Coordinates of C-alpha atoms in Angstrom, one line a residue:
M1 CA 22.2 -4.7 -16.8
K2 CA 19.1 -5.6 -14.9
I3 CA 19.8 -6.3 -11.2
T4 CA 18.2 -9.4 -9.4
R5 CA 18.8 -11.1 -5.8
R6 CA 20.6 -13.9 -7.9
S7 CA 22.6 -11.6 -9.7
L8 CA 23.9 -10.0 -6.4
A9 CA 24.7 -13.1 -4.7
V10 CA 26.8 -14.3 -7.9
L11 CA 28.5 -10.7 -8.5
P12 CA 28.4 -9.0 -4.6
F13 CA 30.7 -6.5 -5.7
V14 CA 29.2 -5.4 -8.4
G15 CA 25.6 -5.4 -7.0
A16 CA 27.1 -3.5 -4.1
A17 CA 28.3 -0.9 -6.4
L18 CA 25.2 -0.4 -8.4
L19 CA 23.2 -0.2 -5.3
R20 CA 24.9 2.0 -3.4
G21 CA 22.7 4.9 -2.2
Q22 CA 19.3 2.7 -2.5
S23 CA 19.5 1.0 0.8
A24 CA 21.5 3.8 2.7
P25 CA 19.3 6.0 5.3
P26 CA 17.3 8.8 3.5
T27 CA 18.3 11.9 3.1
Q28 CA 15.0 13.5 2.8
R29 CA 12.2 13.4 4.8
G30 CA 9.3 15.5 4.9
V31 CA 5.4 16.4 4.3
V32 CA 2.6 16.7 2.5
I33 CA 1.0 20.0 2.1
G34 CA -2.6 21.0 1.8
P35 CA -4.0 24.0 0.2
A36 CA -4.4 25.6 3.7
F37 CA -0.5 26.3 3.6
V38 CA 0.4 29.7 3.9
P39 CA 4.0 31.3 3.6
N40 CA 4.5 31.6 7.5
D41 CA 4.3 28.1 7.7
I42 CA 7.6 27.5 5.9
F43 CA 9.4 28.1 9.0
T44 CA 7.5 25.9 11.5
L45 CA 9.0 23.3 8.7
A46 CA 12.2 24.5 8.8
G47 CA 12.5 24.5 12.5
W48 CA 11.2 20.8 12.3
G49 CA 14.2 20.0 10.2
V50 CA 12.1 19.2 6.8
N51 CA 13.7 19.0 3.5
L52 CA 11.1 17.8 1.8
I53 CA 7.7 19.0 0.5
R54 CA 4.9 17.5 -1.8
F55 CA 3.1 20.4 -2.8
Q56 CA -0.5 19.2 -3.5
M57 CA -2.1 20.6 -6.8
I58 CA -5.6 20.0 -5.7
W59 CA -8.8 21.7 -8.0
Q60 CA -11.2 22.3 -5.0
G61 CA -14.5 22.3 -7.1
N62 CA -15.9 20.0 -9.7
E63 CA -13.3 17.6 -10.1
N64 CA -14.7 16.5 -13.7
N65 CA -14.6 19.5 -15.6
Q66 CA -13.4 18.9 -18.6
D67 CA -12.6 22.3 -19.7
L68 CA -8.7 22.1 -20.4
T69 CA -8.7 25.8 -20.4
A70 CA -10.0 26.4 -17.4
Y71 CA -7.9 23.8 -15.8
R72 CA -5.1 25.3 -17.0
A73 CA -5.7 28.6 -15.9
W74 CA -6.3 27.0 -12.3
W75 CA -3.1 25.2 -12.8
N76 CA -0.7 28.3 -13.5
Q77 CA -2.5 30.1 -10.5
R78 CA -1.3 27.8 -8.0
L79 CA 2.2 27.5 -9.5
A80 CA 1.9 31.3 -9.1
F81 CA 1.3 30.9 -5.6
L82 CA 4.1 28.3 -5.5
D83 CA 6.3 31.2 -7.1
T84 CA 6.0 33.0 -4.1
L85 CA 7.0 30.4 -1.7
L86 CA 10.2 28.9 -3.3
P87 CA 12.5 31.8 -2.4
S88 CA 12.0 31.4 1.4
L89 CA 11.4 27.3 0.9
E90 CA 15.0 27.6 -0.9
A91 CA 16.9 29.5 1.7
N92 CA 15.7 26.9 4.0
K93 CA 16.8 24.4 2.0
I94 CA 13.3 23.1 1.7
K95 CA 12.9 21.3 -1.9
V96 CA 9.3 20.7 -3.9
I97 CA 8.1 18.0 -5.3
I98 CA 4.7 19.4 -7.5
D99 CA 2.1 16.8 -7.0
M100 CA -0.9 16.7 -9.8
H101 CA -3.5 15.8 -7.2
T102 CA -6.1 16.6 -9.8
G103 CA -5.7 15.5 -13.0
P104 CA -7.2 17.3 -15.9
G105 CA -11.2 16.3 -16.2
G106 CA -10.7 14.6 -12.8
Q107 CA -12.5 11.0 -12.4
A108 CA -15.7 9.6 -13.9
A109 CA -17.1 6.5 -11.6
G110 CA -16.3 3.1 -13.5
A111 CA -13.6 4.6 -15.5
G112 CA -11.3 6.3 -13.5
H113 CA -9.1 9.5 -14.7
V114 CA -10.6 10.5 -18.2
L115 CA -7.9 12.0 -19.2
F116 CA -6.4 8.4 -20.2
F117 CA -10.1 8.3 -22.7
N118 CA -10.4 11.6 -23.7
R119 CA -7.5 13.0 -26.5
T120 CA -7.6 16.6 -25.9
L121 CA -7.0 15.9 -21.9
H122 CA -4.2 13.0 -22.7
E123 CA -2.4 15.4 -24.8
G124 CA -3.2 18.5 -22.2
F125 CA -1.4 16.6 -19.6
Q126 CA 1.7 16.2 -21.7
S127 CA 1.3 19.6 -22.3
I128 CA 1.0 21.3 -19.0
W129 CA 3.7 18.9 -17.7
E130 CA 6.0 20.3 -20.6
D131 CA 5.0 23.9 -20.0
T132 CA 5.8 23.3 -16.1
A133 CA 9.2 22.1 -16.8
H134 CA 9.9 25.1 -18.9
R135 CA 8.7 27.2 -16.0
Y136 CA 11.0 25.6 -13.9
R137 CA 14.1 24.6 -15.5
N138 CA 16.2 26.9 -13.6
R139 CA 14.5 26.4 -10.0
P140 CA 16.7 24.5 -7.5
G141 CA 14.1 24.4 -5.2
V142 CA 11.8 22.4 -7.4
Y143 CA 13.1 18.7 -7.2
A144 CA 10.7 16.5 -8.8
F145 CA 7.5 16.5 -10.5
D146 CA 4.7 13.8 -9.4
L147 CA 2.9 12.8 -12.5
L148 CA -0.3 11.9 -11.5
N149 CA -1.6 10.9 -7.8
E150 CA -3.0 7.4 -7.4
P151 CA -3.7 6.7 -11.2
S152 CA -7.2 5.1 -11.9
F153 CA -8.5 3.4 -14.7
N154 CA -10.5 0.8 -16.1
E155 CA -8.5 -1.0 -18.7
K156 CA -12.2 -2.8 -19.8
R157 CA -14.1 0.2 -20.2
T158 CA -15.2 1.3 -23.9
P159 CA -14.2 3.2 -25.8
P160 CA -10.3 2.1 -24.4
M161 CA -7.6 3.8 -22.9
L162 CA -5.4 6.2 -25.5
S163 CA -2.4 4.3 -24.1
S164 CA -1.4 2.5 -21.1
W165 CA -0.2 4.6 -18.2
E166 CA 3.6 3.7 -18.6
T167 CA 3.6 5.0 -22.4
L168 CA 1.9 8.2 -21.4
A169 CA 4.0 8.2 -18.8
E170 CA 7.2 7.9 -20.7
R171 CA 5.6 10.1 -23.6
T172 CA 5.5 13.1 -20.9
I173 CA 8.7 12.6 -19.5
E174 CA 9.9 12.7 -22.8
R175 CA 8.5 16.2 -23.1
I176 CA 9.6 17.0 -19.9
R177 CA 13.4 16.4 -20.7
K178 CA 12.9 18.5 -23.9
Q179 CA 12.8 21.5 -21.8
D180 CA 14.6 20.1 -18.8
D181 CA 16.8 17.4 -19.5
D182 CA 17.8 17.0 -15.5
R183 CA 14.3 17.0 -13.9
I184 CA 13.4 14.2 -11.6
V185 CA 9.8 12.5 -12.0
S186 CA 7.9 10.7 -9.8
F187 CA 5.6 7.8 -11.0
Q188 CA 3.4 5.7 -9.4
P189 CA 1.6 2.7 -10.4
K190 CA -2.1 2.1 -10.8
G191 CA -4.2 3.6 -7.6
I192 CA -2.2 2.8 -4.1
D193 CA -2.1 -1.2 -4.2
L194 CA 1.0 -2.4 -3.4
T195 CA 0.8 -5.3 -5.5
A196 CA 1.1 -3.0 -8.5
F197 CA 4.9 -3.3 -8.3
K198 CA 4.8 -7.0 -8.9
G199 CA 3.7 -6.4 -12.3
L200 CA 5.9 -3.2 -13.2
T201 CA 8.3 -2.9 -15.9
R202 CA 11.2 -0.3 -15.3
L203 CA 10.2 2.8 -17.3
G204 CA 12.8 3.8 -20.2
P205 CA 13.9 7.2 -19.0
R206 CA 16.3 8.0 -16.5
K207 CA 16.0 9.7 -12.9
V208 CA 12.7 8.4 -12.4
L209 CA 11.4 8.2 -8.5
Y210 CA 9.0 5.3 -8.2
S211 CA 6.2 6.1 -5.7
L212 CA 4.0 4.4 -3.1
H213 CA 1.1 5.3 -0.9
M214 CA 1.3 3.6 2.5
Y215 CA -2.5 3.0 3.8
E216 CA -2.4 -0.4 4.7
P217 CA -4.4 -1.8 6.6
L218 CA -7.1 1.0 5.4
N219 CA -9.3 0.5 8.3
F220 CA -7.0 1.2 10.6
T221 CA -5.3 4.1 9.2
H222 CA -8.9 5.3 8.4
Q223 CA -10.5 4.0 11.6
G224 CA -13.7 6.3 12.9
I225 CA -13.7 8.3 9.1
D226 CA -16.2 7.9 6.3
G227 CA -18.1 5.4 8.4
R228 CA -15.9 3.2 9.5
P229 CA -15.4 1.6 13.0
A230 CA -13.4 3.4 15.6
H231 CA -11.2 1.7 18.4
V232 CA -8.8 -0.7 15.8
Q233 CA -5.9 -1.7 17.7
Y234 CA -2.4 -2.1 16.1
P235 CA -0.8 -4.3 16.4
G236 CA -3.5 -6.7 16.4
T237 CA -6.5 -8.7 14.0
I238 CA -7.6 -6.1 11.9
D239 CA -9.7 -7.4 8.7
G240 CA -9.3 -11.4 9.6
R241 CA -5.5 -10.8 9.8
Y242 CA -2.9 -10.1 12.2
F243 CA -0.5 -6.9 11.5
D244 CA 2.1 -5.9 13.0
K245 CA 5.7 -4.8 11.7
A246 CA 6.2 -8.5 9.8
E247 CA 2.7 -8.3 8.4
L248 CA 3.5 -4.4 6.8
R249 CA 7.5 -5.4 5.8
R250 CA 5.5 -8.3 4.0
R251 CA 2.8 -6.3 2.2
L252 CA 5.5 -3.3 0.8
L253 CA 7.8 -6.4 -0.4
P254 CA 6.7 -5.6 -4.0
A255 CA 8.0 -2.5 -4.0
R256 CA 11.8 -3.3 -2.3
D257 CA 11.8 -6.2 -4.7
F258 CA 11.1 -4.0 -7.7
Q259 CA 13.8 -1.7 -6.0
L260 CA 16.3 -4.3 -5.9
A261 CA 15.9 -5.7 -9.6
N262 CA 15.9 -2.3 -10.8
N263 CA 18.1 -0.6 -9.0
V264 CA 16.0 2.6 -8.6
G265 CA 14.8 5.0 -6.0
I266 CA 11.5 4.7 -3.9
Y267 CA 9.7 7.5 -3.0
V268 CA 6.5 7.2 -0.4
G269 CA 4.3 10.2 -1.4
E270 CA 1.6 9.6 1.5
F271 CA 1.3 7.5 4.6
S272 CA -0.6 8.1 7.7
A273 CA -2.3 7.1 10.5
N274 CA -5.8 8.7 12.1
L275 CA -4.0 11.1 15.2
Q276 CA -7.1 11.9 16.7
G277 CA -6.9 10.3 20.1
A278 CA -7.9 7.5 22.4
N279 CA -11.7 8.6 21.8
V280 CA -11.4 7.0 18.7
V281 CA -7.8 5.6 18.0
P282 CA -6.5 2.8 21.1
T283 CA -3.7 5.0 22.8
G284 CA -0.3 4.0 21.3
S285 CA -1.4 2.7 18.0
A286 CA -0.7 5.1 15.7
A287 CA 2.7 6.1 16.9
T288 CA 3.4 2.0 17.0
Y289 CA 2.0 1.9 13.2
L290 CA 4.0 5.1 12.1
N291 CA 7.0 4.0 14.0
D292 CA 7.0 0.4 12.1
C293 CA 6.0 2.2 8.4
I294 CA 8.9 4.8 8.7
S295 CA 11.5 2.2 10.6
L296 CA 11.2 0.3 7.4
F297 CA 11.7 2.8 4.8
E298 CA 14.3 3.9 7.0
E299 CA 16.1 0.4 6.5
W300 CA 15.4 0.6 2.9
G301 CA 16.6 3.9 1.9
W302 CA 13.2 5.4 0.7
R303 CA 12.3 8.9 0.8
W304 CA 9.2 9.7 2.9
T305 CA 6.5 12.7 2.8
Y306 CA 4.5 12.3 5.8
H307 CA 0.5 13.3 5.0
A308 CA 0.1 15.7 6.1
F309 CA 0.9 19.3 7.2
Q310 CA -2.3 22.0 6.9
D311 CA -4.6 19.4 5.2
N312 CA -7.5 18.1 7.9
P313 CA -7.1 18.9 11.6
Y314 CA -9.3 16.2 12.7
Y315 CA -7.3 13.1 11.4
W316 CA -4.1 13.6 10.7
N317 CA -2.4 17.0 10.9
L318 CA 1.0 17.0 12.5
D319 CA 0.4 20.8 12.9
R320 CA -2.3 20.2 15.2
R321 CA -1.2 17.6 17.4
D322 CA 1.3 17.4 20.7
D323 CA 1.7 13.8 21.2
A324 CA 3.9 10.5 20.4
S325 CA 2.9 10.3 16.7
R326 CA 3.9 14.2 16.5
N327 CA 7.3 13.4 18.7
L328 CA 8.5 10.7 16.7
I329 CA 7.9 12.2 13.1
L330 CA 9.6 15.2 14.5
N331 CA 12.8 12.9 15.6
Y332 CA 13.0 11.7 12.4
F333 CA 13.1 15.0 10.6
R334 CA 16.0 15.7 12.5
R335 CA 18.0 13.3 11.0
N336 CA 17.8 15.1 8.0
S337 CA 21.1 16.5 6.1
P338 CA 19.7 19.8 4.0
A339 CA 22.6 19.9 1.9
A340 CA 22.6 16.0 1.2
L341 CA 19.8 16.1 -1.6
T342 CA 21.0 14.1 -4.4
Y343 CA 19.7 11.4 -6.6
P344 CA 21.7 8.3 -5.9
A345 CA 20.9 6.2 -9.5
P346 CA 21.4 6.6 -12.9

């Protein structure tokens, strides 16, 4: 049964039962971790109360390398490192989402992710996830697989895509489930455009978390970075529009509407703001923005991982800060219930 706001109004008791757990406060709050992460960092995160990490699989080199053999070797090397972390992560009740941050073949200008147009990489993508599912089929510390970070593709490119992203995702999930029938998978619509949820159809497989990244407005969250102007105030007028919590709510509503219409879980895989301080960001702006974002995630029962820990020491690393933004997020981590790590939807 497809749930709509209208049907919820007509069938309030049925609607409440089906959506139970989707609008309750989330039980999973954590951080994205980068390649600089080391085993001792686990104890820092455990002390904060983190119970979820998004483990980035980032190819630190030529991202357009289409050598699938080399990619597999690198992927397995990174997983071997994760294997060394899992005993401590599991002991500290911290779950892991494995994030394919760099896909096979990387990206090409004008095309996006090459794997959508290259049959060898297309098949390799599915096979790599199937092998990964086999590897972790009995590891409770691995919570989910994030299929592809910020998928990018040009539907008008010639030759055309081998399949739609949704079709490829469904095929990949089928192969994952052959190895691990209970594995949760995280699916991101195209890019980081929140409006992508407006035309999205729920995928066929069960236990799929629908993921988004929240960096709107980019000229605030990334101010002072890559030539963007600094000293951008939030709340305030940014790019000709007034941004406050009401505007953030409006920007996030496509995902919220999708959640309600389809009775699914939403996972905010990344969100952040530049934390460099008053010399770049107006005092209090970052903390206010982050609090407005998180309060919406909390209101709607969305899982979230802050970007980032041990990723970029200059812009948004919580481990390099001692300020209102860090204290705000740590206070949210203290709400975590390490034992309550279940998937609430069918």
